[in-house]
mmCIF file of N, CA and C in Angstrom:
data_model
loop_
_atom_site.group_PDB
_atom_site.id
_atom_site.type_symbol
_atom_site.label_atom_id
_atom_site.label_comp_id
_atom_site.label_asym_id
_atom_site.label_seq_id
_atom_site.Cartn_x
_atom_site.Cartn_y
_atom_site.Cartn_z
ATOM 1 N N UNK A 100 51.199 75.606 236.098
ATOM 2 C CA UNK A 100 51.880 75.138 234.922
ATOM 3 C C UNK A 100 51.616 73.651 234.719
ATOM 4 N N UNK A 101 51.176 72.966 235.771
ATOM 5 C CA UNK A 101 50.866 71.547 235.628
ATOM 6 C C UNK A 101 49.744 71.329 234.621
ATOM 7 N N UNK A 102 48.693 72.126 234.703
ATOM 8 C CA UNK A 102 47.576 71.975 233.766
ATOM 9 C C UNK A 102 48.053 72.213 232.338
ATOM 10 N N UNK A 103 48.855 73.238 232.124
ATOM 11 C CA UNK A 103 49.389 73.533 230.794
ATOM 12 C C UNK A 103 50.199 72.335 230.281
ATOM 13 N N UNK A 104 51.059 71.772 231.123
ATOM 14 C CA UNK A 104 51.879 70.632 230.722
ATOM 15 C C UNK A 104 51.007 69.441 230.349
ATOM 16 N N UNK A 105 49.965 69.193 231.107
ATOM 17 C CA UNK A 105 49.085 68.054 230.813
ATOM 18 C C UNK A 105 48.314 68.260 229.512
ATOM 19 N N UNK A 106 48.084 69.507 229.135
ATOM 20 C CA UNK A 106 47.390 69.804 227.884
ATOM 21 C C UNK A 106 48.331 69.758 226.683
ATOM 22 N N UNK A 107 49.647 69.701 226.930
ATOM 23 C CA UNK A 107 50.639 69.704 225.855
ATOM 24 C C UNK A 107 51.591 68.519 225.992
ATOM 25 N N UNK A 108 51.012 67.324 226.110
ATOM 26 C CA UNK A 108 51.819 66.110 226.220
ATOM 27 C C UNK A 108 52.486 65.805 224.888
ATOM 28 N N UNK A 109 53.590 65.072 224.964
ATOM 29 C CA UNK A 109 54.246 64.595 223.752
ATOM 30 C C UNK A 109 53.384 63.509 223.116
ATOM 31 N N UNK A 110 53.562 63.266 221.828
ATOM 32 C CA UNK A 110 52.807 62.180 221.195
ATOM 33 C C UNK A 110 53.015 60.865 221.941
ATOM 34 N N UNK A 111 51.962 60.068 222.052
ATOM 35 C CA UNK A 111 52.003 58.811 222.778
ATOM 36 C C UNK A 111 53.179 57.954 222.331
ATOM 37 N N UNK A 112 53.948 57.474 223.304
ATOM 38 C CA UNK A 112 55.076 56.603 223.006
ATOM 39 C C UNK A 112 56.382 57.329 222.721
ATOM 40 N N UNK A 113 56.376 58.669 222.757
ATOM 41 C CA UNK A 113 57.598 59.412 222.469
ATOM 42 C C UNK A 113 58.634 59.210 223.570
ATOM 43 N N UNK A 114 58.201 59.301 224.815
ATOM 44 C CA UNK A 114 59.112 59.109 225.953
ATOM 45 C C UNK A 114 58.481 58.151 226.951
ATOM 46 N N UNK A 115 59.281 57.277 227.514
ATOM 47 C CA UNK A 115 58.776 56.369 228.541
ATOM 48 C C UNK A 115 58.706 57.043 229.907
ATOM 49 N N UNK A 116 59.455 58.123 230.101
ATOM 50 C CA UNK A 116 59.559 58.732 231.420
ATOM 51 C C UNK A 116 59.016 60.162 231.468
ATOM 52 N N UNK A 117 58.080 60.507 230.603
ATOM 53 C CA UNK A 117 57.552 61.872 230.588
ATOM 54 C C UNK A 117 56.795 62.166 231.877
ATOM 55 N N UNK A 118 57.114 63.270 232.509
ATOM 56 C CA UNK A 118 56.450 63.710 233.726
ATOM 57 C C UNK A 118 55.195 64.484 233.323
ATOM 58 N N UNK A 119 53.997 64.023 233.693
ATOM 59 C CA UNK A 119 52.765 64.694 233.259
ATOM 60 C C UNK A 119 52.686 66.169 233.668
ATOM 61 N N UNK A 120 53.300 66.543 234.796
ATOM 62 C CA UNK A 120 53.275 67.931 235.254
ATOM 63 C C UNK A 120 54.390 68.773 234.652
ATOM 64 N N UNK A 121 55.249 68.158 233.856
ATOM 65 C CA UNK A 121 56.368 68.875 233.261
ATOM 66 C C UNK A 121 57.572 68.877 234.179
ATOM 67 N N UNK A 122 58.700 69.224 233.601
ATOM 68 C CA UNK A 122 59.944 69.346 234.367
ATOM 69 C C UNK A 122 60.502 70.741 234.081
ATOM 70 N N UNK A 123 59.814 71.750 234.572
ATOM 71 C CA UNK A 123 60.139 73.143 234.274
ATOM 72 C C UNK A 123 61.514 73.492 234.805
ATOM 73 N N UNK A 124 62.264 74.266 234.005
ATOM 74 C CA UNK A 124 63.669 74.486 234.302
ATOM 75 C C UNK A 124 64.094 75.845 233.750
ATOM 76 N N UNK A 125 65.046 76.459 234.378
ATOM 77 C CA UNK A 125 65.721 77.648 233.864
ATOM 78 C C UNK A 125 64.769 78.799 233.559
ATOM 79 N N UNK A 126 64.112 79.325 234.585
ATOM 80 C CA UNK A 126 63.173 80.431 234.402
ATOM 81 C C UNK A 126 63.900 81.774 234.514
ATOM 82 N N UNK A 127 63.556 82.702 233.598
ATOM 83 C CA UNK A 127 64.091 84.064 233.667
ATOM 84 C C UNK A 127 62.951 85.065 233.509
ATOM 85 N N UNK A 128 63.163 86.278 234.002
ATOM 86 C CA UNK A 128 62.183 87.357 233.867
ATOM 87 C C UNK A 128 62.660 88.339 232.798
ATOM 88 N N UNK A 129 61.739 88.704 231.899
ATOM 89 C CA UNK A 129 62.034 89.674 230.846
ATOM 90 C C UNK A 129 60.829 90.597 230.708
ATOM 91 N N UNK A 130 61.035 91.873 230.977
ATOM 92 C CA UNK A 130 59.984 92.888 230.848
ATOM 93 C C UNK A 130 58.682 92.491 231.547
ATOM 94 N N UNK A 131 58.793 91.933 232.741
ATOM 95 C CA UNK A 131 57.617 91.598 233.540
ATOM 96 C C UNK A 131 57.019 90.228 233.266
ATOM 97 N N UNK A 132 57.485 89.531 232.244
ATOM 98 C CA UNK A 132 57.009 88.181 231.964
ATOM 99 C C UNK A 132 58.090 87.178 232.351
ATOM 100 N N UNK A 133 57.684 85.956 232.626
ATOM 101 C CA UNK A 133 58.618 84.883 232.943
ATOM 102 C C UNK A 133 58.712 83.940 231.750
ATOM 103 N N UNK A 134 59.919 83.475 231.471
ATOM 104 C CA UNK A 134 60.156 82.513 230.393
ATOM 105 C C UNK A 134 60.796 81.283 231.020
ATOM 106 N N UNK A 135 60.328 80.111 230.612
ATOM 107 C CA UNK A 135 60.853 78.870 231.168
ATOM 108 C C UNK A 135 60.963 77.818 230.073
ATOM 109 N N UNK A 136 61.816 76.840 230.332
ATOM 110 C CA UNK A 136 62.025 75.721 229.411
ATOM 111 C C UNK A 136 61.409 74.477 230.033
ATOM 112 N N UNK A 137 60.713 73.695 229.223
ATOM 113 C CA UNK A 137 60.255 72.363 229.614
ATOM 114 C C UNK A 137 61.037 71.398 228.720
ATOM 115 N N UNK A 138 62.156 70.852 229.224
ATOM 116 C CA UNK A 138 63.081 70.115 228.370
ATOM 117 C C UNK A 138 62.519 68.847 227.734
ATOM 118 N N UNK A 139 61.721 68.062 228.440
ATOM 119 C CA UNK A 139 61.205 66.832 227.841
ATOM 120 C C UNK A 139 60.323 67.122 226.639
ATOM 121 N N UNK A 140 59.503 68.144 226.725
ATOM 122 C CA UNK A 140 58.622 68.504 225.624
ATOM 123 C C UNK A 140 59.311 69.430 224.619
ATOM 124 N N UNK A 141 60.461 69.981 225.010
ATOM 125 C CA UNK A 141 61.206 70.860 224.119
ATOM 126 C C UNK A 141 60.530 72.189 223.899
ATOM 127 N N UNK A 142 59.822 72.682 224.907
ATOM 128 C CA UNK A 142 59.094 73.941 224.775
ATOM 129 C C UNK A 142 59.773 75.061 225.549
ATOM 130 N N UNK A 143 59.726 76.251 224.972
ATOM 131 C CA UNK A 143 60.032 77.477 225.701
ATOM 132 C C UNK A 143 58.695 78.181 225.820
ATOM 133 N N UNK A 144 58.316 78.532 227.054
ATOM 134 C CA UNK A 144 57.013 79.154 227.281
ATOM 135 C C UNK A 144 57.165 80.511 227.951
ATOM 136 N N UNK A 145 56.126 81.335 227.768
ATOM 137 C CA UNK A 145 56.053 82.643 228.429
ATOM 138 C C UNK A 145 54.887 82.613 229.397
ATOM 139 N N UNK A 146 55.120 83.092 230.622
ATOM 140 C CA UNK A 146 54.083 83.184 231.643
ATOM 141 C C UNK A 146 53.925 84.653 231.997
ATOM 142 N N UNK A 147 52.724 85.187 231.805
ATOM 143 C CA UNK A 147 52.480 86.596 232.122
ATOM 144 C C UNK A 147 52.121 86.749 233.599
ATOM 145 N N UNK A 148 52.145 87.975 234.094
ATOM 146 C CA UNK A 148 51.774 88.223 235.482
ATOM 147 C C UNK A 148 50.307 87.897 235.734
ATOM 148 N N UNK A 149 49.497 87.862 234.681
ATOM 149 C CA UNK A 149 48.093 87.482 234.805
ATOM 150 C C UNK A 149 47.879 85.978 234.801
ATOM 151 N N UNK A 150 48.957 85.204 234.623
ATOM 152 C CA UNK A 150 48.865 83.758 234.661
ATOM 153 C C UNK A 150 48.659 83.089 233.310
ATOM 154 N N UNK A 151 48.668 83.856 232.243
ATOM 155 C CA UNK A 151 48.528 83.290 230.901
ATOM 156 C C UNK A 151 49.838 82.615 230.497
ATOM 157 N N UNK A 152 49.742 81.416 229.929
ATOM 158 C CA UNK A 152 50.924 80.674 229.491
ATOM 159 C C UNK A 152 50.801 80.424 227.992
ATOM 160 N N UNK A 153 51.892 80.708 227.269
ATOM 161 C CA UNK A 153 51.883 80.459 225.828
ATOM 162 C C UNK A 153 53.235 79.902 225.392
ATOM 163 N N UNK A 154 53.203 79.096 224.330
ATOM 164 C CA UNK A 154 54.428 78.523 223.795
ATOM 165 C C UNK A 154 55.125 79.566 222.932
ATOM 166 N N UNK A 155 56.382 79.863 223.249
ATOM 167 C CA UNK A 155 57.183 80.796 222.465
ATOM 168 C C UNK A 155 57.791 80.055 221.282
ATOM 169 N N UNK A 156 58.343 78.882 221.554
ATOM 170 C CA UNK A 156 58.887 78.045 220.482
ATOM 171 C C UNK A 156 58.832 76.586 220.893
ATOM 172 N N UNK A 157 58.667 75.737 219.917
ATOM 173 C CA UNK A 157 58.682 74.293 220.102
ATOM 174 C C UNK A 157 59.996 73.799 219.516
ATOM 175 N N UNK A 158 60.999 73.646 220.358
ATOM 176 C CA UNK A 158 62.338 73.257 219.923
ATOM 177 C C UNK A 158 62.310 71.896 219.230
ATOM 178 N N UNK A 159 61.555 70.946 219.771
ATOM 179 C CA UNK A 159 61.484 69.607 219.178
ATOM 180 C C UNK A 159 60.978 69.649 217.741
ATOM 181 N N UNK A 160 60.018 70.517 217.454
ATOM 182 C CA UNK A 160 59.468 70.610 216.096
ATOM 183 C C UNK A 160 60.516 71.093 215.105
ATOM 184 N N UNK A 161 61.446 71.918 215.575
ATOM 185 C CA UNK A 161 62.467 72.480 214.688
ATOM 186 C C UNK A 161 63.737 71.632 214.596
ATOM 187 N N UNK A 162 64.131 71.009 215.729
ATOM 188 C CA UNK A 162 65.431 70.339 215.784
ATOM 189 C C UNK A 162 65.361 68.869 216.195
ATOM 190 N N UNK A 163 64.204 68.350 216.436
ATOM 191 C CA UNK A 163 64.082 66.990 216.974
ATOM 192 C C UNK A 163 64.215 67.031 218.484
ATOM 193 N N UNK A 164 64.174 65.890 219.106
ATOM 194 C CA UNK A 164 64.184 65.822 220.572
ATOM 195 C C UNK A 164 65.608 65.987 221.112
ATOM 196 N N UNK A 165 65.990 67.251 221.398
ATOM 197 C CA UNK A 165 67.355 67.526 221.872
ATOM 198 C C UNK A 165 67.437 67.934 223.328
ATOM 199 N N UNK A 166 66.317 68.050 224.020
ATOM 200 C CA UNK A 166 66.225 68.354 225.456
ATOM 201 C C UNK A 166 66.932 69.667 225.815
ATOM 202 N N UNK A 167 66.365 70.806 225.420
ATOM 203 C CA UNK A 167 66.942 72.101 225.804
ATOM 204 C C UNK A 167 66.787 72.301 227.314
ATOM 205 N N UNK A 168 67.825 72.810 227.975
ATOM 206 C CA UNK A 168 67.751 72.947 229.438
ATOM 207 C C UNK A 168 68.038 74.349 229.951
ATOM 208 N N UNK A 169 68.390 75.270 229.096
ATOM 209 C CA UNK A 169 68.761 76.594 229.583
ATOM 210 C C UNK A 169 68.225 77.680 228.672
ATOM 211 N N UNK A 170 67.821 78.758 229.302
ATOM 212 C CA UNK A 170 67.403 79.940 228.569
ATOM 213 C C UNK A 170 68.085 81.135 229.211
ATOM 214 N N UNK A 171 68.615 82.017 228.377
ATOM 215 C CA UNK A 171 69.276 83.225 228.936
ATOM 216 C C UNK A 171 69.244 84.330 227.919
#
């Protein structure tokens, strides 16, 4: 997930403390896939058992930088 996080950095200057590897949080399993939140980037992502990672939603794009921390 570190590579994925580095490929999806926030726009330059958005945060002074952005962790390049992401700060993955609150992972759950749904129908064999894993879903996790990256709060600094405001992303909810899906990770398949094959290792594919995709953005489910970009919370920041919809609501501004609100730092989502939980998924359920």
